[in-house]
């Protein structure tokens, strides 16, 4: 060990200067701006993989620390400590992949989709376009998957009855993001809770203060829009829909017992049980349901656990519409491998800057003018919006803002539940209403509706962007209690 090795003490007299604290952050920012914005949008070249961006930032940060006199053993210890803290959430991400695969092979997700499609009534097109994706994304934890599957079906129905496509698309995306934000199976929801070191269900409970009112107001407006901009016809061109429903029926058998897996997760949420055991229990029950009620064997179930469900497991179904392949060919232990690798890269980078306690010190210096609880919350909201807009990645935003603000929240006696909620209020909910993000491109391409036509109808996010700072200013739902209130 080097004799001039420094210890990880924020108050150390030989603590690095402010510019040295900033250098790794500046380097990361340059990589993000060039690799994710300039390179693809100016030079029309592929964007840098965000995992590699954080890996390069880690190399720079480590080299910088060594130049300052820290030993590799000190840096490595900080990285390992950060990875250790994040590992429980990584296990949950693995469990989510398993849940998706088992809920499909057991018939739970197919049954929800089947009856969700049957619910679509042109007379109530917009409100149903909002509610059905809410159900689907809450049960699956994916906004992109919801829009790409049930959303594509709904937009097809809207086209066939000559409904307002901008309103329909806004309703679909909003409904999908409600579930992505509130579902315990969502990767962004889990990562937001993980980034600020709080319980997953406490995070979801906190989000209800902003998301439920936003969804209620949006739902009322979509219902009214059904009378202001009603579809031109009420007869659905049912060829594609009937083919989809018939194919689902050919693969799966439905009954009320298939609701047991999501009810287990709901019970765990209400009773505040440990997340990982509840998810795994739900997956195990789904495996038994697949063997009891579906026509799949033990080999298929094992494959669904490992690599996810695949329609090729049901040769008796014959030719299946292409959209069902996209809908059902997913899940398994490796479903979220990209998210997991990215999470590990971000944690590694944050571990290096933890050596100098950089993020809290930078936030304290930059936001030294904030002296009230509401101003701290508003600062985190604005910082979240800026970071998400630049990175176009909510996972990165969660870790960067969480690590930067959680200690300041503690100092001011603000619950970290408010920080995790703020990260999603101005991060997750912002993505689809910022024109240059990857999310916006996906939504527009998948639904065939231009951003300019749908963004002002994405009412859930727009209303949420108003409610979140309003609650901060009024102090409603901010859990101001003890001075060191981390929950």
Short mmCIF file of C-alpha atoms in Angstrom, two decimals, residues 79-482:
data_model
loop_
_atom_site.label_atom_id
_atom_site.label_comp_id
_atom_site.label_asym_id
_atom_site.label_seq_id
_atom_site.Cartn_x
_atom_site.Cartn_y
_atom_site.Cartn_z
CA UNK A 79 -16.21 0.20 -6.04
CA UNK A 80 -16.87 -3.10 -4.29
CA UNK A 81 -18.78 -1.32 -1.51
CA UNK A 82 -21.01 0.42 -4.05
CA UNK A 83 -21.61 -2.82 -5.99
CA UNK A 84 -22.43 -4.64 -2.75
CA UNK A 85 -25.09 -2.05 -1.89
CA UNK A 86 -26.62 -2.37 -5.34
CA UNK A 87 -26.51 -6.14 -5.65
CA UNK A 88 -29.93 -6.80 -4.01
CA UNK A 89 -31.55 -4.65 -6.70
CA UNK A 90 -29.64 -6.54 -9.40
CA UNK A 91 -31.15 -9.77 -8.05
CA UNK A 92 -34.59 -8.16 -8.33
CA UNK A 93 -33.88 -7.31 -11.98
CA UNK A 94 -33.08 -10.99 -12.62
CA UNK A 95 -36.34 -11.92 -10.86
CA UNK A 96 -38.35 -9.52 -13.04
CA UNK A 97 -37.09 -11.30 -16.16
CA UNK A 98 -38.10 -14.64 -14.65
CA UNK A 99 -41.53 -13.23 -13.72
CA UNK A 100 -42.20 -12.08 -17.28
CA UNK A 101 -41.31 -15.46 -18.79
CA UNK A 102 -43.33 -17.47 -16.25
CA UNK A 103 -46.36 -15.16 -16.33
CA UNK A 104 -46.49 -15.66 -20.10
CA UNK A 105 -46.09 -19.44 -20.13
CA UNK A 106 -48.54 -19.73 -17.23
CA UNK A 107 -51.12 -17.75 -19.22
CA UNK A 108 -51.47 -14.72 -16.93
CA UNK A 109 -50.16 -12.05 -19.30
CA UNK A 110 -51.88 -13.59 -22.37
CA UNK A 111 -55.20 -13.63 -20.48
CA UNK A 112 -54.85 -9.97 -19.50
CA UNK A 113 -54.03 -9.02 -23.08
CA UNK A 114 -56.88 -11.13 -24.47
CA UNK A 115 -59.53 -9.50 -22.32
CA UNK A 116 -57.87 -6.12 -22.64
CA UNK A 117 -58.32 -6.26 -26.42
CA UNK A 118 -61.93 -7.39 -26.03
CA UNK A 119 -62.59 -4.36 -23.81
CA UNK A 120 -61.87 -1.95 -26.65
CA UNK A 121 -65.09 -0.18 -27.60
CA UNK A 122 -64.97 2.61 -30.22
CA UNK A 123 -67.58 4.58 -28.28
CA UNK A 124 -65.06 4.94 -25.41
CA UNK A 125 -61.90 4.81 -27.49
CA UNK A 126 -59.74 7.38 -25.69
CA UNK A 127 -60.44 6.42 -22.10
CA UNK A 128 -59.96 2.73 -22.95
CA UNK A 129 -56.75 3.59 -24.83
CA UNK A 130 -55.59 5.00 -21.50
CA UNK A 131 -56.88 2.32 -19.11
CA UNK A 132 -55.96 -0.85 -21.03
CA UNK A 133 -52.21 0.01 -21.26
CA UNK A 134 -52.32 0.91 -17.55
CA UNK A 135 -53.44 -2.63 -16.75
CA UNK A 136 -50.95 -4.24 -19.09
CA UNK A 137 -47.90 -2.17 -18.13
CA UNK A 138 -48.65 -2.47 -14.41
CA UNK A 139 -48.69 -6.24 -14.73
CA UNK A 140 -45.58 -6.41 -16.91
CA UNK A 141 -43.58 -3.37 -15.80
CA UNK A 142 -42.71 -2.17 -19.29
CA UNK A 143 -43.91 0.97 -21.08
CA UNK A 144 -42.14 0.17 -24.35
CA UNK A 145 -43.50 -3.38 -24.33
CA UNK A 146 -46.98 -2.10 -23.60
CA UNK A 147 -46.92 0.47 -26.40
CA UNK A 148 -45.32 -1.98 -28.84
CA UNK A 149 -47.96 -4.63 -28.23
CA UNK A 150 -51.35 -3.65 -26.84
CA UNK A 151 -50.70 -0.05 -27.93
CA UNK A 152 -50.16 -1.09 -31.54
CA UNK A 153 -53.45 -3.01 -31.44
CA UNK A 154 -55.35 -0.02 -30.02
CA UNK A 155 -53.91 2.44 -32.54
CA UNK A 156 -54.95 0.03 -35.30
CA UNK A 157 -58.50 0.01 -33.97
CA UNK A 158 -58.44 3.82 -33.73
CA UNK A 159 -57.40 4.06 -37.37
CA UNK A 160 -60.15 1.70 -38.50
CA UNK A 161 -62.86 3.77 -36.78
CA UNK A 162 -61.31 7.11 -37.79
CA UNK A 163 -60.62 8.26 -34.24
CA UNK A 164 -58.28 11.15 -33.42
CA UNK A 165 -54.85 9.46 -33.57
CA UNK A 166 -53.03 12.15 -31.60
CA UNK A 167 -55.41 11.77 -28.64
CA UNK A 168 -55.28 7.99 -28.90
CA UNK A 169 -51.47 7.91 -29.00
CA UNK A 170 -51.21 10.30 -26.06
CA UNK A 171 -53.61 8.13 -24.07
CA UNK A 172 -51.72 4.92 -24.92
CA UNK A 173 -48.31 6.34 -23.98
CA UNK A 174 -49.65 7.90 -20.79
CA UNK A 175 -51.30 4.65 -19.72
CA UNK A 176 -48.13 2.71 -20.48
CA UNK A 177 -46.04 5.11 -18.39
CA UNK A 178 -48.43 4.91 -15.46
CA UNK A 179 -47.74 1.18 -15.18
CA UNK A 180 -44.04 1.56 -15.90
CA UNK A 181 -43.83 4.01 -13.01
CA UNK A 182 -46.07 2.21 -10.50
CA UNK A 183 -45.28 -1.44 -11.19
CA UNK A 184 -42.93 -3.33 -8.85
CA UNK A 185 -41.81 -5.21 -11.98
CA UNK A 186 -40.50 -2.06 -13.70
CA UNK A 187 -36.73 -1.76 -14.03
CA UNK A 188 -36.79 2.05 -13.79
CA UNK A 189 -38.95 1.86 -10.65
CA UNK A 190 -36.56 -0.59 -9.01
CA UNK A 191 -33.50 1.42 -10.02
CA UNK A 192 -34.95 4.69 -8.67
CA UNK A 193 -35.53 3.05 -5.28
CA UNK A 194 -32.11 1.45 -5.40
CA UNK A 195 -30.37 4.72 -6.32
CA UNK A 196 -31.50 6.42 -3.12
CA UNK A 197 -31.31 3.33 -0.88
CA UNK A 198 -35.00 2.99 0.05
CA UNK A 199 -37.54 0.18 0.01
CA UNK A 200 -39.23 -0.44 -3.34
CA UNK A 201 -42.76 -0.34 -1.97
CA UNK A 202 -42.07 2.87 -0.03
CA UNK A 203 -40.97 4.39 -3.33
CA UNK A 204 -44.17 3.26 -5.09
CA UNK A 205 -46.32 4.54 -2.22
CA UNK A 206 -44.62 7.93 -2.47
CA UNK A 207 -45.26 8.13 -6.22
CA UNK A 208 -48.99 7.73 -5.64
CA UNK A 209 -49.09 11.34 -4.40
CA UNK A 210 -48.26 12.66 -7.86
CA UNK A 211 -49.20 9.84 -10.23
CA UNK A 212 -52.72 9.00 -9.01
CA UNK A 213 -54.02 12.61 -9.21
CA UNK A 214 -52.34 13.03 -12.62
CA UNK A 215 -53.92 9.81 -13.92
CA UNK A 216 -57.35 10.76 -12.54
CA UNK A 217 -57.34 14.17 -14.22
CA UNK A 218 -56.00 12.69 -17.47
CA UNK A 219 -58.65 9.96 -17.42
CA UNK A 220 -61.46 12.49 -16.99
CA UNK A 221 -60.15 14.55 -19.92
CA UNK A 222 -59.83 11.48 -22.16
CA UNK A 223 -63.39 10.48 -21.29
CA UNK A 224 -64.65 13.96 -22.22
CA UNK A 225 -62.64 13.90 -25.45
CA UNK A 226 -64.71 10.89 -26.49
CA UNK A 227 -67.68 13.25 -26.81
CA UNK A 228 -65.77 16.20 -28.31
CA UNK A 229 -63.82 14.16 -30.91
CA UNK A 230 -65.83 10.94 -31.27
CA UNK A 231 -64.69 8.29 -33.79
CA UNK A 232 -66.36 8.65 -37.17
CA UNK A 233 -67.61 5.04 -37.12
CA UNK A 234 -68.39 2.53 -34.43
CA UNK A 235 -67.82 -0.61 -36.50
CA UNK A 236 -64.39 -2.14 -35.93
CA UNK A 237 -62.60 -3.74 -38.84
CA UNK A 238 -62.17 -6.92 -36.87
CA UNK A 239 -60.11 -9.12 -39.19
CA UNK A 240 -56.73 -8.42 -37.58
CA UNK A 241 -58.18 -8.33 -34.07
CA UNK A 242 -60.07 -11.60 -34.47
CA UNK A 243 -56.95 -13.29 -35.83
CA UNK A 244 -54.98 -12.07 -32.81
CA UNK A 245 -57.64 -13.24 -30.33
CA UNK A 246 -58.02 -16.63 -32.04
CA UNK A 247 -54.26 -17.17 -31.99
CA UNK A 248 -54.05 -16.37 -28.27
CA UNK A 249 -56.92 -18.77 -27.58
CA UNK A 250 -55.17 -21.47 -29.60
CA UNK A 251 -52.03 -21.24 -27.46
CA UNK A 252 -53.43 -20.71 -23.96
CA UNK A 253 -56.34 -21.78 -21.78
CA UNK A 254 -57.78 -19.17 -19.43
CA UNK A 255 -59.34 -19.38 -15.99
CA UNK A 256 -59.54 -17.32 -12.83
CA UNK A 257 -56.61 -19.16 -11.18
CA UNK A 258 -54.24 -17.38 -13.57
CA UNK A 259 -54.77 -14.21 -11.52
CA UNK A 260 -52.98 -15.76 -8.53
CA UNK A 261 -49.43 -14.65 -9.57
CA UNK A 262 -50.26 -10.92 -9.81
CA UNK A 263 -52.35 -11.16 -6.65
CA UNK A 264 -49.27 -12.51 -4.83
CA UNK A 265 -47.30 -9.46 -5.94
CA UNK A 266 -50.18 -7.18 -4.95
CA UNK A 267 -50.35 -8.84 -1.52
CA UNK A 268 -46.61 -8.41 -1.06
CA UNK A 269 -46.92 -4.74 -1.98
CA UNK A 270 -49.78 -4.07 0.45
CA UNK A 271 -48.18 -6.04 3.29
CA UNK A 272 -44.71 -4.61 2.54
CA UNK A 273 -43.12 -8.02 2.23
CA UNK A 274 -39.55 -8.47 0.96
CA UNK A 275 -39.61 -7.90 -2.80
CA UNK A 276 -37.33 -10.69 -4.04
CA UNK A 277 -39.03 -13.61 -2.21
CA UNK A 278 -42.47 -12.36 -3.31
CA UNK A 279 -41.42 -12.14 -6.97
CA UNK A 280 -39.85 -15.58 -6.91
CA UNK A 281 -42.92 -17.07 -5.19
CA UNK A 282 -45.13 -15.56 -7.89
CA UNK A 283 -42.87 -17.05 -10.58
CA UNK A 284 -42.95 -20.50 -8.96
CA UNK A 285 -46.75 -20.42 -8.80
CA UNK A 286 -46.84 -19.44 -12.49
CA UNK A 287 -44.69 -22.47 -13.33
CA UNK A 288 -47.19 -24.78 -11.62
CA UNK A 289 -50.10 -23.04 -13.38
CA UNK A 290 -48.35 -23.64 -16.71
CA UNK A 291 -48.00 -27.35 -15.96
CA UNK A 292 -51.56 -27.69 -14.65
CA UNK A 293 -53.64 -25.56 -17.01
CA UNK A 294 -51.53 -25.09 -20.15
CA UNK A 295 -50.22 -27.63 -22.65
CA UNK A 296 -46.56 -27.03 -21.86
CA UNK A 297 -44.14 -29.53 -20.34
CA UNK A 298 -41.44 -29.23 -17.73
CA UNK A 299 -38.83 -28.64 -20.44
CA UNK A 300 -40.76 -25.61 -21.72
CA UNK A 301 -41.13 -24.22 -18.22
CA UNK A 302 -37.39 -24.56 -17.56
CA UNK A 303 -36.65 -22.83 -20.86
CA UNK A 304 -39.05 -20.00 -19.98
CA UNK A 305 -37.21 -19.54 -16.69
CA UNK A 306 -33.86 -19.35 -18.43
CA UNK A 307 -34.42 -17.74 -21.82
CA UNK A 308 -38.05 -16.66 -21.72
CA UNK A 309 -41.18 -17.85 -23.48
CA UNK A 310 -41.19 -18.54 -27.21
CA UNK A 311 -44.22 -19.23 -29.39
CA UNK A 312 -42.32 -22.13 -30.95
CA UNK A 313 -43.12 -23.95 -27.70
CA UNK A 314 -46.73 -24.15 -28.97
CA UNK A 315 -46.50 -25.90 -32.37
CA UNK A 316 -50.19 -26.85 -32.10
CA UNK A 317 -51.16 -23.17 -32.59
CA UNK A 318 -50.18 -23.22 -36.26
CA UNK A 319 -49.34 -19.91 -37.95
CA UNK A 320 -49.39 -17.08 -35.41
CA UNK A 321 -49.60 -13.35 -36.31
CA UNK A 322 -46.24 -11.58 -36.22
CA UNK A 323 -47.35 -9.12 -33.54
CA UNK A 324 -47.85 -12.01 -31.11
CA UNK A 325 -44.23 -13.07 -31.56
CA UNK A 326 -43.19 -9.58 -30.43
CA UNK A 327 -45.72 -9.74 -27.62
CA UNK A 328 -44.88 -13.14 -26.14
CA UNK A 329 -41.29 -13.99 -27.13
CA UNK A 330 -39.66 -12.47 -24.07
CA UNK A 331 -38.77 -12.92 -20.42
CA UNK A 332 -36.33 -15.24 -18.71
CA UNK A 333 -33.25 -14.85 -16.55
CA UNK A 334 -31.42 -12.84 -19.23
CA UNK A 335 -34.34 -10.56 -20.20
CA UNK A 336 -32.81 -7.53 -18.49
CA UNK A 337 -29.15 -8.38 -19.04
CA UNK A 338 -28.46 -5.05 -20.77
CA UNK A 339 -30.05 -3.13 -17.90
CA UNK A 340 -28.06 -5.18 -15.39
CA UNK A 341 -24.73 -4.64 -17.18
CA UNK A 342 -25.47 -0.93 -17.45
CA UNK A 343 -26.36 -0.80 -13.75
CA UNK A 344 -23.04 -2.43 -12.83
CA UNK A 345 -21.13 0.06 -15.01
CA UNK A 346 -22.85 3.04 -13.39
CA UNK A 347 -22.29 1.67 -9.89
CA UNK A 348 -18.62 1.15 -10.70
CA UNK A 349 -18.23 4.76 -11.84
CA UNK A 350 -20.07 6.10 -8.79
CA UNK A 351 -17.85 3.91 -6.61
CA UNK A 352 -14.78 5.73 -7.91
CA UNK A 353 -16.15 9.21 -7.22
CA UNK A 354 -17.27 8.04 -3.78
CA UNK A 355 -13.58 7.92 -2.86
CA UNK A 356 -13.55 11.73 -2.70
CA UNK A 357 -17.22 12.05 -1.75
CA UNK A 358 -17.56 14.10 -4.93
CA UNK A 359 -21.30 14.21 -5.68
CA UNK A 360 -22.55 15.48 -2.28
CA UNK A 361 -19.80 18.12 -2.20
CA UNK A 362 -20.60 19.30 -5.73
CA UNK A 363 -24.33 19.51 -4.98
CA UNK A 364 -23.66 21.40 -1.74
CA UNK A 365 -21.52 23.91 -3.64
CA UNK A 366 -23.77 24.32 -6.71
CA UNK A 367 -27.03 24.44 -4.75
CA UNK A 368 -25.70 26.33 -1.74
CA UNK A 369 -28.35 29.00 -2.39
CA UNK A 370 -31.13 26.51 -1.58
CA UNK A 371 -31.99 26.93 2.06
CA UNK A 372 -35.52 25.50 2.28
CA UNK A 373 -36.98 22.02 1.89
CA UNK A 374 -39.09 23.01 -1.10
CA UNK A 375 -36.12 24.54 -2.91
CA UNK A 376 -34.11 21.35 -2.42
CA UNK A 377 -36.91 19.28 -3.94
CA UNK A 378 -37.32 21.72 -6.83
CA UNK A 379 -33.56 21.62 -7.45
CA UNK A 380 -33.63 17.82 -7.68
CA UNK A 381 -36.58 17.99 -10.09
CA UNK A 382 -34.80 20.43 -12.38
CA UNK A 383 -31.52 18.48 -12.21
CA UNK A 384 -33.39 15.27 -13.05
CA UNK A 385 -35.05 16.85 -16.10
CA UNK A 386 -31.71 18.19 -17.34
CA UNK A 387 -29.87 14.90 -16.82
CA UNK A 388 -32.58 12.80 -18.46
CA UNK A 389 -32.83 15.17 -21.43
CA UNK A 390 -29.07 14.95 -21.97
CA UNK A 391 -28.57 11.22 -21.42
CA UNK A 392 -31.92 10.03 -22.79
CA UNK A 393 -31.60 7.28 -20.21
CA UNK A 394 -33.61 7.07 -17.00
CA UNK A 395 -31.33 4.47 -15.42
CA UNK A 396 -28.35 6.80 -15.67
CA UNK A 397 -30.46 9.67 -14.39
CA UNK A 398 -31.57 7.70 -11.33
CA UNK A 399 -28.01 6.92 -10.23
CA UNK A 400 -26.56 10.35 -10.99
CA UNK A 401 -29.30 12.36 -9.25
CA UNK A 402 -29.80 9.84 -6.46
CA UNK A 403 -26.13 9.85 -5.54
CA UNK A 404 -25.94 13.64 -5.84
CA UNK A 405 -28.94 14.59 -3.70
CA UNK A 406 -29.64 11.87 -1.14
CA UNK A 407 -27.29 13.29 1.50
CA UNK A 408 -28.66 16.82 1.03
CA UNK A 409 -32.17 15.46 1.51
CA UNK A 410 -31.00 13.85 4.76
CA UNK A 411 -29.45 17.11 5.96
CA UNK A 412 -32.69 18.98 5.45
CA UNK A 413 -34.85 16.27 6.99
CA UNK A 414 -36.62 15.41 3.72
CA UNK A 415 -37.61 11.80 3.17
CA UNK A 416 -35.64 10.03 0.48
CA UNK A 417 -38.99 8.76 -0.77
CA UNK A 418 -39.51 12.27 -2.14
CA UNK A 419 -36.16 12.12 -3.94
CA UNK A 420 -36.91 8.77 -5.58
CA UNK A 421 -40.35 10.08 -6.58
CA UNK A 422 -38.83 13.28 -7.99
CA UNK A 423 -36.37 11.24 -10.05
CA UNK A 424 -39.31 9.53 -11.75
CA UNK A 425 -41.60 12.59 -11.88
CA UNK A 426 -39.12 14.60 -13.94
CA UNK A 427 -37.22 11.67 -15.42
CA UNK A 428 -39.34 8.67 -16.38
CA UNK A 429 -42.38 10.84 -17.03
CA UNK A 430 -40.45 13.37 -19.10
CA UNK A 431 -38.92 11.05 -21.68
CA UNK A 432 -41.87 10.78 -24.06
CA UNK A 433 -42.49 14.55 -24.23
CA UNK A 434 -38.92 15.54 -25.13
CA UNK A 435 -38.56 15.35 -28.93
CA UNK A 436 -34.96 14.10 -29.17
CA UNK A 437 -35.06 11.17 -26.75
CA UNK A 438 -34.88 7.51 -27.76
CA UNK A 439 -38.26 7.00 -26.09
CA UNK A 440 -39.96 9.59 -28.29
CA UNK A 441 -38.46 8.05 -31.42
CA UNK A 442 -39.68 4.60 -30.36
CA UNK A 443 -43.19 5.81 -29.53
CA UNK A 444 -43.60 7.74 -32.77
CA UNK A 445 -42.25 4.92 -34.92
CA UNK A 446 -44.20 2.16 -33.18
CA UNK A 447 -47.56 3.94 -33.18
CA UNK A 448 -47.09 5.72 -36.51
CA UNK A 449 -48.05 9.07 -34.95
CA UNK A 450 -45.65 12.02 -35.13
CA UNK A 451 -44.37 13.60 -31.93
CA UNK A 452 -45.96 16.92 -32.94
CA UNK A 453 -49.36 15.21 -33.04
CA UNK A 454 -49.29 13.38 -29.74
CA UNK A 455 -47.10 15.21 -27.22
CA UNK A 456 -49.73 17.68 -26.00
CA UNK A 457 -52.14 14.75 -25.53
CA UNK A 458 -49.67 12.86 -23.33
CA UNK A 459 -51.67 14.30 -20.48
CA UNK A 460 -50.39 12.02 -17.72
CA UNK A 461 -46.82 13.34 -18.00
CA UNK A 462 -47.79 16.96 -18.63
CA UNK A 463 -50.12 17.07 -15.62
CA UNK A 464 -47.54 15.24 -13.50
CA UNK A 465 -44.95 17.89 -14.40
CA UNK A 466 -47.26 20.47 -12.81
CA UNK A 467 -48.34 18.46 -9.77
CA UNK A 468 -44.82 17.41 -8.67
CA UNK A 469 -43.43 20.94 -8.05
CA UNK A 470 -46.80 22.08 -6.67
CA UNK A 471 -46.64 19.43 -3.94
CA UNK A 472 -43.04 20.43 -3.22
CA UNK A 473 -43.98 24.09 -2.78
CA UNK A 474 -47.01 23.25 -0.61
CA UNK A 475 -45.17 20.52 1.31
CA UNK A 476 -47.91 17.97 0.62
CA UNK A 477 -46.81 14.34 0.61
CA UNK A 478 -43.21 15.30 1.41
CA UNK A 479 -42.96 13.30 4.66
CA UNK A 480 -41.18 16.00 6.66
CA UNK A 481 -40.40 14.24 9.92
CA UNK A 482 -37.07 13.58 11.56
#
